[in-house]
C-alpha cells in the first residue's frame, strides 16, 4: 500500500543532543514538508522540498536541518540550537502543482528530558 | 504573522447542534483544504476547494469557498461526538505549488 511513514512515533532526547526524525513516502510525490505542532498553534511549516537535492526554509526553520537526497526520503534533524524542541512533528507529501491533496504521516512526538 | 486565520480557536457544542468554522486569508487562495485531526495523530483529508463559489459536502460536513476566494467556511450539521477533533484549513501558497501552510486550527468538542 502506498503511504507516508514517520518513525519513531515517540522520541526522547537529552538536552544538547541532536536527533533525526525519519519520513519516507512511496507515493512518488515530488513535494515533501515538515511541520511542528504545539497545542493551540496549528501546524507551522519548518522546511519544505519541491524536488530532490533542493529544500526551502519555512516559517520556523531555526534550529532544524533537513536533506533531500532521495525523492522518497526527507529526514529532519532537530539540533541542539533549537531552544524548545518538545513538540509533535508531522511530515507530509504531495504532487507538485496547486490543487493537490497532501498526505500526512502519523507524526513523531519528541520530548526533551 | 498568520497567513491563514481560523475562527473560533475552540468550540464546544451540544450534540445535535450545527456549527461553523471559518478560515480567512488576506491573499487569493488557489486551493483551500480542510483536514481533521485527532490529537496526537496525523491529518485526515476532508475536502478541497478551488473555484470561487464552490461548495462540497461529505456526509454532514459542508465546505464553501467564497467568490473572492479569500474565505472558506466549514459547516457541520447535527453534530455528533464523532465530529470532535481539531479542524485545520490549509492552502498551497507556492507560485507553482509545493508550499502548503495551515491555519492555527479549531478544536471542536461535542457534548453528548
Coordinates of N, CA and C in Angstrom, one line a residue:
Chain A
X1 N 0.8 -1.2 0.0 CA 0.0 0.0 0.0 C 0.9 1.2 0.0
X2 N 0.5 2.3 -0.8 CA 1.2 3.5 -0.8 C 0.9 4.3 0.4
X3 N 1.9 5.1 0.9 CA 1.7 5.9 2.0 C 2.9 6.7 2.4
X4 N 2.8 7.3 3.6 CA 3.9 8.1 4.1 C 4.1 7.6 5.6
X5 N 5.4 7.3 5.9 CA 5.7 6.7 7.2 C 6.7 7.6 8.0
X6 N 6.3 7.9 9.2 CA 7.2 8.6 10.1 C 7.7 7.6 11.2
X7 N 8.9 7.8 11.6 CA 9.4 7.0 12.7 C 10.5 7.7 13.4
X8 N 10.6 7.5 14.7 CA 9.8 6.7 15.5 C 8.5 7.5 15.9
X9 N 7.6 6.8 16.5 CA 6.3 7.5 17.0 C 6.6 8.4 18.2
X10 N 7.5 7.9 19.1 CA 7.9 8.6 20.3 C 9.4 8.7 20.3
X11 N 9.9 9.9 20.7 CA 11.3 10.0 20.8 C 11.7 10.9 22.0
X12 N 12.7 10.4 22.7 CA 13.2 11.2 23.9 C 14.6 11.6 23.6
X13 N 14.9 12.8 24.0 CA 16.2 13.4 23.7 C 16.7 14.1 24.9
X14 N 18.0 14.0 25.2 CA 18.6 14.8 26.3 C 18.9 16.2 25.7
X15 N 18.9 17.1 26.6 CA 19.3 18.5 26.2 C 20.7 18.5 25.6
X16 N 20.9 19.2 24.5 CA 22.2 19.3 23.9 C 22.5 18.3 22.9
X17 N 21.6 17.4 22.7 CA 21.8 16.3 21.7 C 21.0 16.6 20.4
X18 N 21.6 16.3 19.3 CA 20.8 16.3 18.0 C 20.0 15.0 17.9
X19 N 18.9 15.1 17.2 CA 18.1 13.9 16.9 C 17.5 14.0 15.5
X20 N 17.4 12.9 14.9 CA 16.9 12.9 13.5 C 15.6 12.1 13.4
X21 N 14.6 12.8 12.8 CA 13.2 12.1 12.6 C 13.2 11.7 11.2
X22 N 12.6 10.5 11.0 CA 12.6 9.9 9.7 C 11.2 10.1 9.0
X23 N 11.2 10.3 7.7 CA 10.0 10.4 6.9 C 10.2 9.8 5.6
X24 N 9.4 8.8 5.2 CA 9.6 8.1 4.0 C 8.2 8.0 3.3
X25 N 8.2 8.2 2.0 CA 6.9 8.1 1.2 C 7.2 7.2 0.0
X26 N 6.2 6.4 -0.4 CA 6.3 5.6 -1.6 C 5.2 6.0 -2.6
X27 N 4.8 7.3 -2.5 CA 3.7 7.8 -3.4 C 4.2 8.4 -4.6
X28 N 5.5 8.5 -4.8 CA 6.2 9.1 -5.9 C 5.9 10.6 -5.9
X29 N 5.7 11.2 -4.8 CA 5.4 12.7 -4.7 C 6.7 13.5 -4.8
X30 N 6.6 14.6 -5.5 CA 7.8 15.5 -5.6 C 8.0 16.3 -4.3
X31 N 6.9 16.8 -3.8 CA 6.9 17.8 -2.7 C 6.8 17.1 -1.3
X32 N 7.6 17.5 -0.4 CA 7.6 17.0 1.0 C 7.7 18.1 2.0
X33 N 7.1 17.9 3.1 CA 7.0 19.0 4.1 C 7.3 18.5 5.5
X34 N 7.8 19.4 6.4 CA 7.9 19.1 7.8 C 7.1 20.2 8.6
X35 N 6.3 19.8 9.5 CA 5.6 20.8 10.3 C 5.8 20.5 11.8
X36 N 5.7 21.5 12.6 CA 5.7 21.4 14.0 C 4.3 21.8 14.5
X37 N 3.8 21.0 15.5 CA 2.5 21.3 16.1 C 2.6 21.4 17.6
X38 N 2.3 22.6 18.1 CA 2.2 22.8 19.6 C 0.7 23.1 19.9
X39 N 0.3 22.8 21.1 CA -1.1 23.0 21.5 C -1.6 24.4 21.2
X40 N -2.7 24.5 20.5 CA -3.3 25.8 20.2 C -2.7 26.6 19.1
X41 N -1.7 26.0 18.4 CA -1.0 26.8 17.4 C -1.1 26.1 16.0
X42 N -1.9 25.1 15.8 CA -2.0 24.6 14.5 C -0.7 24.0 14.0
X43 N -0.5 24.0 12.7 CA 0.8 23.4 12.1 C 1.6 24.6 11.6
X44 N 2.9 24.6 12.0 CA 3.8 25.6 11.5 C 4.8 24.9 10.6
X45 N 5.1 25.5 9.5 CA 6.0 24.9 8.5 C 7.4 25.2 8.8
X46 N 8.2 24.1 8.9 CA 9.6 24.1 9.3 C 10.5 24.2 8.0
X47 N 10.4 23.2 7.2 CA 11.1 23.1 5.9 C 10.2 22.5 4.9
X48 N 10.4 22.8 3.6 CA 9.7 22.0 2.6 C 10.7 21.8 1.4
X49 N 10.3 20.8 0.6 CA 11.2 20.5 -0.6 C 10.3 20.2 -1.7
X50 N 10.6 20.8 -2.9 CA 9.8 20.6 -4.1 C 10.5 19.6 -5.0
X51 N 11.7 19.3 -4.8 CA 12.5 18.5 -5.7 C 13.7 17.9 -5.0
X52 N 14.2 16.8 -5.5 CA 15.4 16.2 -4.9 C 16.5 17.2 -4.9
X53 N 17.3 17.1 -3.8 CA 18.5 18.0 -3.6 C 18.2 19.5 -3.5
X54 N 17.0 19.8 -3.2 CA 16.6 21.2 -3.0 C 15.6 21.3 -1.9
X55 N 15.7 22.3 -1.0 CA 14.7 22.5 0.0 C 14.7 24.0 0.4
X56 N 13.6 24.4 1.0 CA 13.4 25.8 1.4 C 13.0 25.9 2.8
X57 N 13.4 27.0 3.5 CA 13.0 27.2 4.8 C 11.6 27.6 4.9
X58 N 10.9 27.2 5.9 CA 9.6 27.6 6.2 C 9.6 28.7 7.2
X59 N 8.5 28.8 8.0 CA 8.4 29.9 8.9 C 9.3 29.8 10.2
X60 N 9.6 28.5 10.6 CA 10.3 28.3 11.9 C 11.5 27.4 11.7
X61 N 12.4 27.7 10.7 CA 13.5 26.8 10.4 C 14.6 26.8 11.4
X62 N 14.7 27.8 12.2 CA 15.9 28.0 13.1 C 16.0 26.8 14.0
X63 N 17.2 26.2 14.1 CA 17.4 25.0 15.0 C 17.1 23.7 14.4
X64 N 16.7 23.7 13.1 CA 16.4 22.5 12.4 C 17.2 22.4 11.1
X65 N 17.4 21.2 10.6 CA 18.1 21.0 9.3 C 17.4 19.8 8.6
X66 N 17.5 19.8 7.3 CA 16.9 18.7 6.5 C 17.8 18.3 5.4
X67 N 17.5 17.2 4.7 CA 18.2 16.8 3.5 C 17.2 16.2 2.6
X68 N 17.5 16.2 1.3 CA 16.6 15.5 0.4 C 17.4 14.9 -0.7
X69 N 18.1 13.8 -0.3 CA 19.0 13.1 -1.2 C 18.2 12.1 -2.1
X70 N 17.1 11.7 -1.7 CA 16.3 10.8 -2.4 C 14.8 11.3 -2.5
X71 N 14.1 11.0 -3.5 CA 12.8 11.5 -3.7 C 11.9 11.0 -2.6
X72 N 12.1 9.8 -2.1 CA 11.1 9.2 -1.1 C 11.5 9.6 0.3
X73 N 12.6 10.2 0.6 CA 13.0 10.4 2.0 C 13.3 11.9 2.3
X74 N 12.9 12.4 3.4 CA 13.0 13.8 3.8 C 13.3 13.8 5.3
X75 N 14.4 13.4 5.8 CA 14.7 13.4 7.2 C 14.9 14.8 7.8
X76 N 14.4 15.0 9.1 CA 14.5 16.2 9.8 C 15.4 16.0 11.0
X77 N 16.4 16.9 11.1 CA 17.3 16.9 12.3 C 17.0 18.0 13.2
X78 N 16.7 17.7 14.4 CA 16.4 18.7 15.4 C 17.8 18.9 16.2
X79 N 18.3 20.1 16.0 CA 19.7 20.3 16.6 C 19.6 20.9 18.0
X80 N 20.7 20.9 18.6 CA 20.8 21.4 20.0 C 20.5 22.9 20.0
X81 N 20.6 23.6 18.8 CA 20.3 25.0 18.8 C 18.8 25.3 18.9
X82 N 17.9 24.3 18.7 CA 16.5 24.5 18.8 C 16.2 24.6 20.3
X83 N 15.7 25.8 20.7 CA 15.6 26.1 22.2 C 14.4 25.4 22.8
X84 N 13.4 25.1 22.1 CA 12.2 24.4 22.7 C 11.7 23.3 21.7
X85 N 12.5 22.2 21.7 CA 12.2 21.2 20.7 C 11.0 20.3 21.0
X86 N 10.6 20.2 22.3 CA 9.5 19.3 22.6 C 8.2 19.7 21.9
X87 N 7.7 18.8 21.0 CA 6.6 19.1 20.2 C 6.2 17.9 19.4
X88 N 5.1 18.0 18.7 CA 4.6 16.9 17.8 C 5.0 17.3 16.4
X89 N 5.7 16.4 15.7 CA 6.2 16.7 14.4 C 5.5 15.9 13.3
X90 N 5.1 16.6 12.3 CA 4.3 15.9 11.2 C 5.0 16.1 9.9
X91 N 5.1 15.0 9.1 CA 5.6 15.1 7.8 C 4.5 14.9 6.8
X92 N 4.6 15.5 5.6 CA 3.6 15.4 4.6 C 4.2 15.3 3.2
X93 N 3.5 14.8 2.2 CA 4.0 14.9 0.8 C 2.8 15.1 -0.1
X94 N 3.1 15.7 -1.3 CA 2.1 15.9 -2.2 C 2.7 16.0 -3.6
X95 N 1.8 15.9 -4.6 CA 2.2 16.1 -6.0 C 2.4 17.5 -6.2
X96 N 3.4 17.9 -7.0 CA 3.6 19.3 -7.3 C 2.5 19.9 -8.1
X97 N 2.1 21.2 -7.8 CA 1.0 21.8 -8.6 C -0.1 22.0 -7.7
X98 N -0.7 23.2 -7.8 CA -1.8 23.6 -6.9 C -3.1 22.7 -7.2
X99 N -3.8 22.5 -6.1 CA -5.0 21.8 -6.2 C -4.8 20.3 -6.0
X100 N -3.7 19.9 -5.3 CA -3.4 18.5 -5.0 C -3.4 18.3 -3.5
X101 N -4.1 17.3 -3.1 CA -4.1 16.9 -1.7 C -2.8 16.5 -1.1
X102 N -2.5 16.9 0.1 CA -1.3 16.4 0.8 C -1.6 15.2 1.7
X103 N -0.7 14.3 1.8 CA -0.9 13.1 2.6 C 0.1 13.3 3.8
X104 N -0.4 12.9 5.0 CA 0.3 13.1 6.2 C 0.8 11.7 6.8
X105 N 1.9 11.8 7.5 CA 2.3 10.7 8.3 C 1.6 10.7 9.7
X106 N 1.8 9.8 10.5 CA 1.2 9.7 11.8 C 1.9 10.6 12.9
X107 N 3.0 11.1 12.6 CA 3.6 12.0 13.5 C 4.6 11.4 14.4
X108 N 5.6 12.2 14.9 CA 6.5 11.8 15.9 C 6.5 12.8 17.1
X109 N 6.3 12.3 18.3 CA 6.3 13.2 19.4 C 7.6 13.2 20.1
X110 N 8.3 14.3 20.0 CA 9.6 14.5 20.6 C 9.5 15.1 21.9
X111 N 10.2 14.5 22.9 CA 10.3 15.1 24.2 C 11.7 15.2 24.7
X112 N 12.1 16.4 25.1 CA 13.4 16.6 25.7 C 13.4 16.4 27.2
X113 N 14.3 15.6 27.6 CA 14.3 15.2 29.1 C 15.6 15.7 29.7
Chain B
X1 N 3.4 36.2 11.9 CA 2.1 36.5 11.4 C 1.4 35.2 10.8
X2 N 0.1 35.2 10.9 CA -0.6 34.0 10.4 C -1.2 34.4 9.1
X3 N -0.8 33.7 8.0 CA -1.4 34.0 6.7 C -2.8 33.4 6.6
X4 N -3.1 32.4 7.3 CA -4.5 31.8 7.3 C -5.0 32.0 8.8
X5 N -6.1 32.6 8.9 CA -6.7 32.8 10.2 C -7.9 32.0 10.3
X6 N -8.0 31.2 11.4 CA -9.1 30.4 11.7 C -9.9 30.9 12.9
X7 N -11.2 30.8 12.8 CA -12.0 31.1 14.0 C -13.2 30.3 14.0
X8 N -13.7 29.9 15.3 CA -13.0 30.2 16.5 C -11.8 29.3 16.7
X9 N -11.0 29.5 17.8 CA -9.9 28.7 18.1 C -10.4 27.4 18.8
X10 N -11.5 27.5 19.5 CA -12.1 26.3 20.1 C -13.6 26.5 20.2
X11 N -14.3 25.4 20.2 CA -15.7 25.4 20.1 C -16.3 24.2 20.9
X12 N -17.2 24.4 21.8 CA -17.9 23.4 22.5 C -19.4 23.4 22.1
X13 N -19.9 22.4 21.6 CA -21.3 22.4 21.2 C -22.0 21.2 21.8
X14 N -23.3 21.3 21.9 CA -24.2 20.2 22.3 C -24.4 19.3 21.1
X15 N -24.4 18.0 21.4 CA -24.7 17.0 20.3 C -26.0 17.4 19.6
X16 N -26.0 17.4 18.3 CA -27.2 17.7 17.5 C -27.3 19.1 17.0
X17 N -26.4 20.0 17.6 CA -26.4 21.4 17.1 C -25.5 21.5 15.9
X18 N -25.8 22.6 15.1 CA -25.0 22.9 14.0 C -23.9 23.9 14.4
X19 N -22.8 23.9 13.6 CA -21.7 24.8 13.9 C -20.9 25.2 12.6
X20 N -20.2 26.3 12.7 CA -19.5 26.8 11.5 C -18.1 27.2 12.0
X21 N -17.1 26.8 11.2 CA -15.7 27.2 11.4 C -15.3 28.0 10.2
X22 N -14.6 29.1 10.4 CA -14.2 30.0 9.3 C -12.6 30.0 9.1
X23 N -12.2 30.2 7.9 CA -10.8 30.3 7.5 C -10.7 31.5 6.6
X24 N -9.8 32.4 6.9 CA -9.7 33.7 6.2 C -8.3 33.9 5.8
X25 N -8.1 34.4 4.5 CA -6.7 34.7 4.1 C -6.7 36.2 3.5
X26 N -5.6 36.8 3.6 CA -5.5 38.2 3.1 C -5.2 38.1 1.6
X27 N -4.8 36.9 1.1 CA -4.5 36.7 -0.3 C -5.5 35.8 -1.0
X28 N -5.5 35.8 -2.3 CA -6.4 34.9 -3.0 C -5.9 33.5 -2.8
X29 N -6.8 32.6 -2.6 CA -6.5 31.2 -2.4 C -6.7 30.4 -3.7
X30 N -5.7 29.7 -4.0 CA -5.8 28.9 -5.3 C -6.1 27.5 -5.0
X31 N -6.1 27.1 -3.8 CA -6.5 25.8 -3.3 C -6.7 25.8 -1.9
X32 N -7.8 25.5 -1.4 CA -8.1 25.5 0.1 C -8.5 24.1 0.5
X33 N -7.8 23.6 1.6 CA -8.0 22.3 2.0 C -8.6 22.3 3.5
X34 N -9.4 21.3 3.7 CA -9.9 21.1 5.1 C -9.4 19.7 5.5
X35 N -8.8 19.7 6.7 CA -8.4 18.5 7.3 C -9.0 18.3 8.7
X36 N -9.1 17.1 9.2 CA -9.5 16.8 10.6 C -8.3 16.0 11.2
X37 N -8.1 16.3 12.5 CA -7.1 15.6 13.3 C -7.6 15.2 14.6
X38 N -7.3 14.0 15.0 CA -7.4 13.6 16.4 C -6.1 13.9 17.1
X39 N -6.2 14.5 18.3 CA -5.0 14.9 18.9 C -3.9 13.9 19.0
X40 N -2.7 14.2 18.6 CA -1.6 13.3 18.6 C -1.5 12.3 17.4
X41 N -2.4 12.6 16.4 CA -2.4 11.7 15.2 C -2.2 12.5 14.0
X42 N -2.1 11.8 12.8 CA -1.9 12.5 11.6 C -3.2 13.2 11.1
X43 N -3.2 13.9 10.0 CA -4.3 14.6 9.5 C -5.1 13.8 8.5
X44 N -6.4 13.9 8.6 CA -7.3 13.2 7.6 C -7.9 14.2 6.7
X45 N -7.7 14.0 5.4 CA -8.2 14.9 4.4 C -9.8 14.9 4.4
X46 N -10.4 16.0 4.4 CA -11.8 16.1 4.3 C -12.3 16.6 2.9
X47 N -11.8 17.8 2.5 CA -12.2 18.4 1.2 C -11.2 19.4 0.7
X48 N -11.3 19.6 -0.6 CA -10.5 20.6 -1.3 C -11.4 21.4 -2.1
X49 N -11.2 22.8 -2.1 CA -12.0 23.7 -2.9 C -11.0 24.5 -3.7
X50 N -11.4 24.8 -4.9 CA -10.5 25.5 -5.8 C -11.2 26.7 -6.5
X51 N -12.5 26.6 -6.8 CA -13.1 27.6 -7.6 C -14.0 28.5 -6.6
X52 N -14.0 29.8 -7.0 CA -14.8 30.7 -6.2 C -16.2 30.3 -6.3
X53 N -16.9 30.3 -5.1 CA -18.3 29.9 -5.0 C -18.5 28.4 -4.9
X54 N -17.4 27.7 -4.9 CA -17.5 26.2 -4.9 C -18.0 25.8 -3.5
X55 N -18.8 24.7 -3.5 CA -19.3 24.1 -2.3 C -19.2 22.6 -2.4
X56 N -18.7 21.9 -1.4 CA -18.7 20.5 -1.4 C -19.2 19.9 -0.1
X57 N -19.7 18.7 -0.1 CA -20.3 18.1 1.1 C -19.8 16.7 1.2
X58 N -19.6 16.3 2.4 CA -19.3 14.9 2.7 C -20.0 14.5 4.0
X59 N -21.0 13.7 3.9 CA -21.9 13.3 5.0 C -22.5 14.6 5.6
X60 N -22.2 14.9 6.8 CA -22.9 16.1 7.4 C -22.0 17.3 7.4
X61 N -20.9 17.2 6.7 CA -19.9 18.3 6.6 C -19.9 19.0 5.3
X62 N -20.1 20.3 5.3 CA -20.2 21.1 4.0 C -19.1 22.2 4.1
X63 N -18.4 22.4 3.0 CA -17.4 23.5 3.0 C -17.6 24.3 1.8
X64 N -17.4 25.6 1.9 CA -17.6 26.6 0.9 C -16.4 27.5 0.7
X65 N -16.2 27.9 -0.5 CA -15.1 28.9 -0.8 C -15.8 30.1 -1.4
X66 N -15.6 31.3 -0.8 CA -16.4 32.4 -1.3 C -15.9 32.9 -2.7
X67 N -16.7 33.8 -3.3 CA -16.5 34.2 -4.7 C -15.1 34.8 -4.9
X68 N -14.6 35.5 -3.9 CA -13.3 36.2 -4.0 C -12.2 35.3 -3.7
X69 N -12.5 34.1 -3.2 CA -11.5 33.0 -2.9 C -10.6 33.5 -1.8
X70 N -11.1 34.2 -0.8 CA -10.3 34.6 0.3 C -10.8 34.1 1.6
X71 N -11.9 33.4 1.6 CA -12.5 32.9 2.8 C -13.2 31.6 2.6
X72 N -13.1 30.7 3.5 CA -13.8 29.4 3.4 C -14.5 29.2 4.8
X73 N -15.6 28.5 4.7 CA -16.3 28.1 5.9 C -16.6 26.6 5.9
X74 N -16.5 26.0 7.0 CA -16.8 24.6 7.2 C -18.0 24.5 8.1
X75 N -19.1 23.8 7.6 CA -20.3 23.7 8.4 C -20.6 22.3 8.7
X76 N -20.9 22.0 10.0 CA -21.3 20.7 10.4 C -22.8 20.7 10.9
X77 N -23.6 19.9 10.3 CA -25.0 19.8 10.6 C -25.2 18.7 11.6
X78 N -26.0 19.0 12.6 CA -26.4 17.9 13.6 C -25.2 17.2 14.1
X79 N -24.3 17.9 14.8 CA -23.0 17.4 15.3 C -23.2 16.2 16.1
X80 N -22.2 15.3 16.0 CA -22.1 14.1 16.8 C -20.8 14.0 17.5
X81 N -20.7 13.2 18.6 CA -19.4 13.1 19.3 C -18.3 12.7 18.3
X82 N -18.6 11.9 17.3 CA -17.5 11.5 16.3 C -16.9 12.7 15.5
X83 N -17.6 13.8 15.6 CA -17.1 15.0 14.9 C -16.0 15.7 15.7
X84 N -15.9 15.4 16.9 CA -14.9 16.0 17.8 C -13.5 15.8 17.3
X85 N -12.7 16.9 17.4 CA -11.3 16.8 17.0 C -10.8 18.2 16.6
X86 N -9.7 18.3 16.0 CA -9.1 19.6 15.5 C -9.3 19.7 14.0
X87 N -9.9 20.8 13.6 CA -10.1 21.1 12.2 C -9.1 22.1 11.7
X88 N -8.5 21.8 10.6 CA -7.4 22.7 10.1 C -7.7 23.0 8.7
X89 N -7.6 24.3 8.3 CA -7.6 24.7 6.9 C -6.2 24.9 6.5
X90 N -6.0 24.6 5.2 CA -4.6 24.7 4.6 C -4.7 25.3 3.2
X91 N -3.6 25.9 2.8 CA -3.6 26.5 1.4 C -2.2 26.3 0.9
X92 N -2.2 26.1 -0.4 CA -0.9 26.0 -1.1 C -0.5 27.4 -1.6
X93 N 0.5 28.0 -1.1 CA 0.8 29.4 -1.5 C 2.0 29.5 -2.4
X94 N 2.5 28.4 -2.8 CA 3.7 28.4 -3.6 C 3.3 28.9 -5.0
X95 N 4.1 29.5 -5.7 CA 3.8 30.0 -7.1 C 3.4 28.9 -8.0
X96 N 4.0 27.8 -7.9 CA 3.7 26.6 -8.7 C 3.3 25.5 -7.9
X97 N 2.8 25.8 -6.7 CA 2.5 24.7 -5.7 C 3.7 24.3 -4.9
X98 N 3.5 23.5 -3.9 CA 4.6 22.9 -3.2 C 5.0 23.7 -1.9
X99 N 4.1 24.6 -1.5 CA 4.3 25.3 -0.2 C 3.0 25.3 0.5
X100 N 2.8 24.4 1.3 CA 1.5 24.2 2.0 C 1.5 24.8 3.4
X101 N 0.6 25.7 3.7 CA 0.6 26.3 5.0 C -0.8 26.0 5.6
X102 N -0.9 26.2 7.0 CA -2.1 25.9 7.7 C -2.5 27.0 8.6
X103 N -3.8 27.1 8.9 CA -4.2 27.9 10.0 C -3.9 27.3 11.3
X104 N -4.3 28.0 12.4 CA -3.9 27.6 13.7 C -4.9 26.5 14.3
X105 N -5.9 26.1 13.5 CA -6.8 25.0 13.9 C -7.9 25.5 14.8
X106 N -9.0 24.7 14.8 CA -10.1 24.9 15.6 C -10.4 23.6 16.4
X107 N -10.4 23.6 17.7 CA -10.6 22.4 18.5 C -12.1 22.3 18.8
X108 N -12.7 21.3 18.3 CA -14.1 21.1 18.5 C -14.4 20.0 19.5
X109 N -15.2 20.3 20.5 CA -15.7 19.3 21.4 C -17.2 19.2 21.3
X110 N -17.8 18.0 21.3 CA -19.2 17.8 21.2 C -19.7 17.1 22.4
X111 N -20.6 17.7 23.1 CA -21.1 17.1 24.4 C -22.3 16.3 24.1
X112 N -22.3 15.1 24.6 CA -23.5 14.2 24.4 C -24.7 14.7 25.2

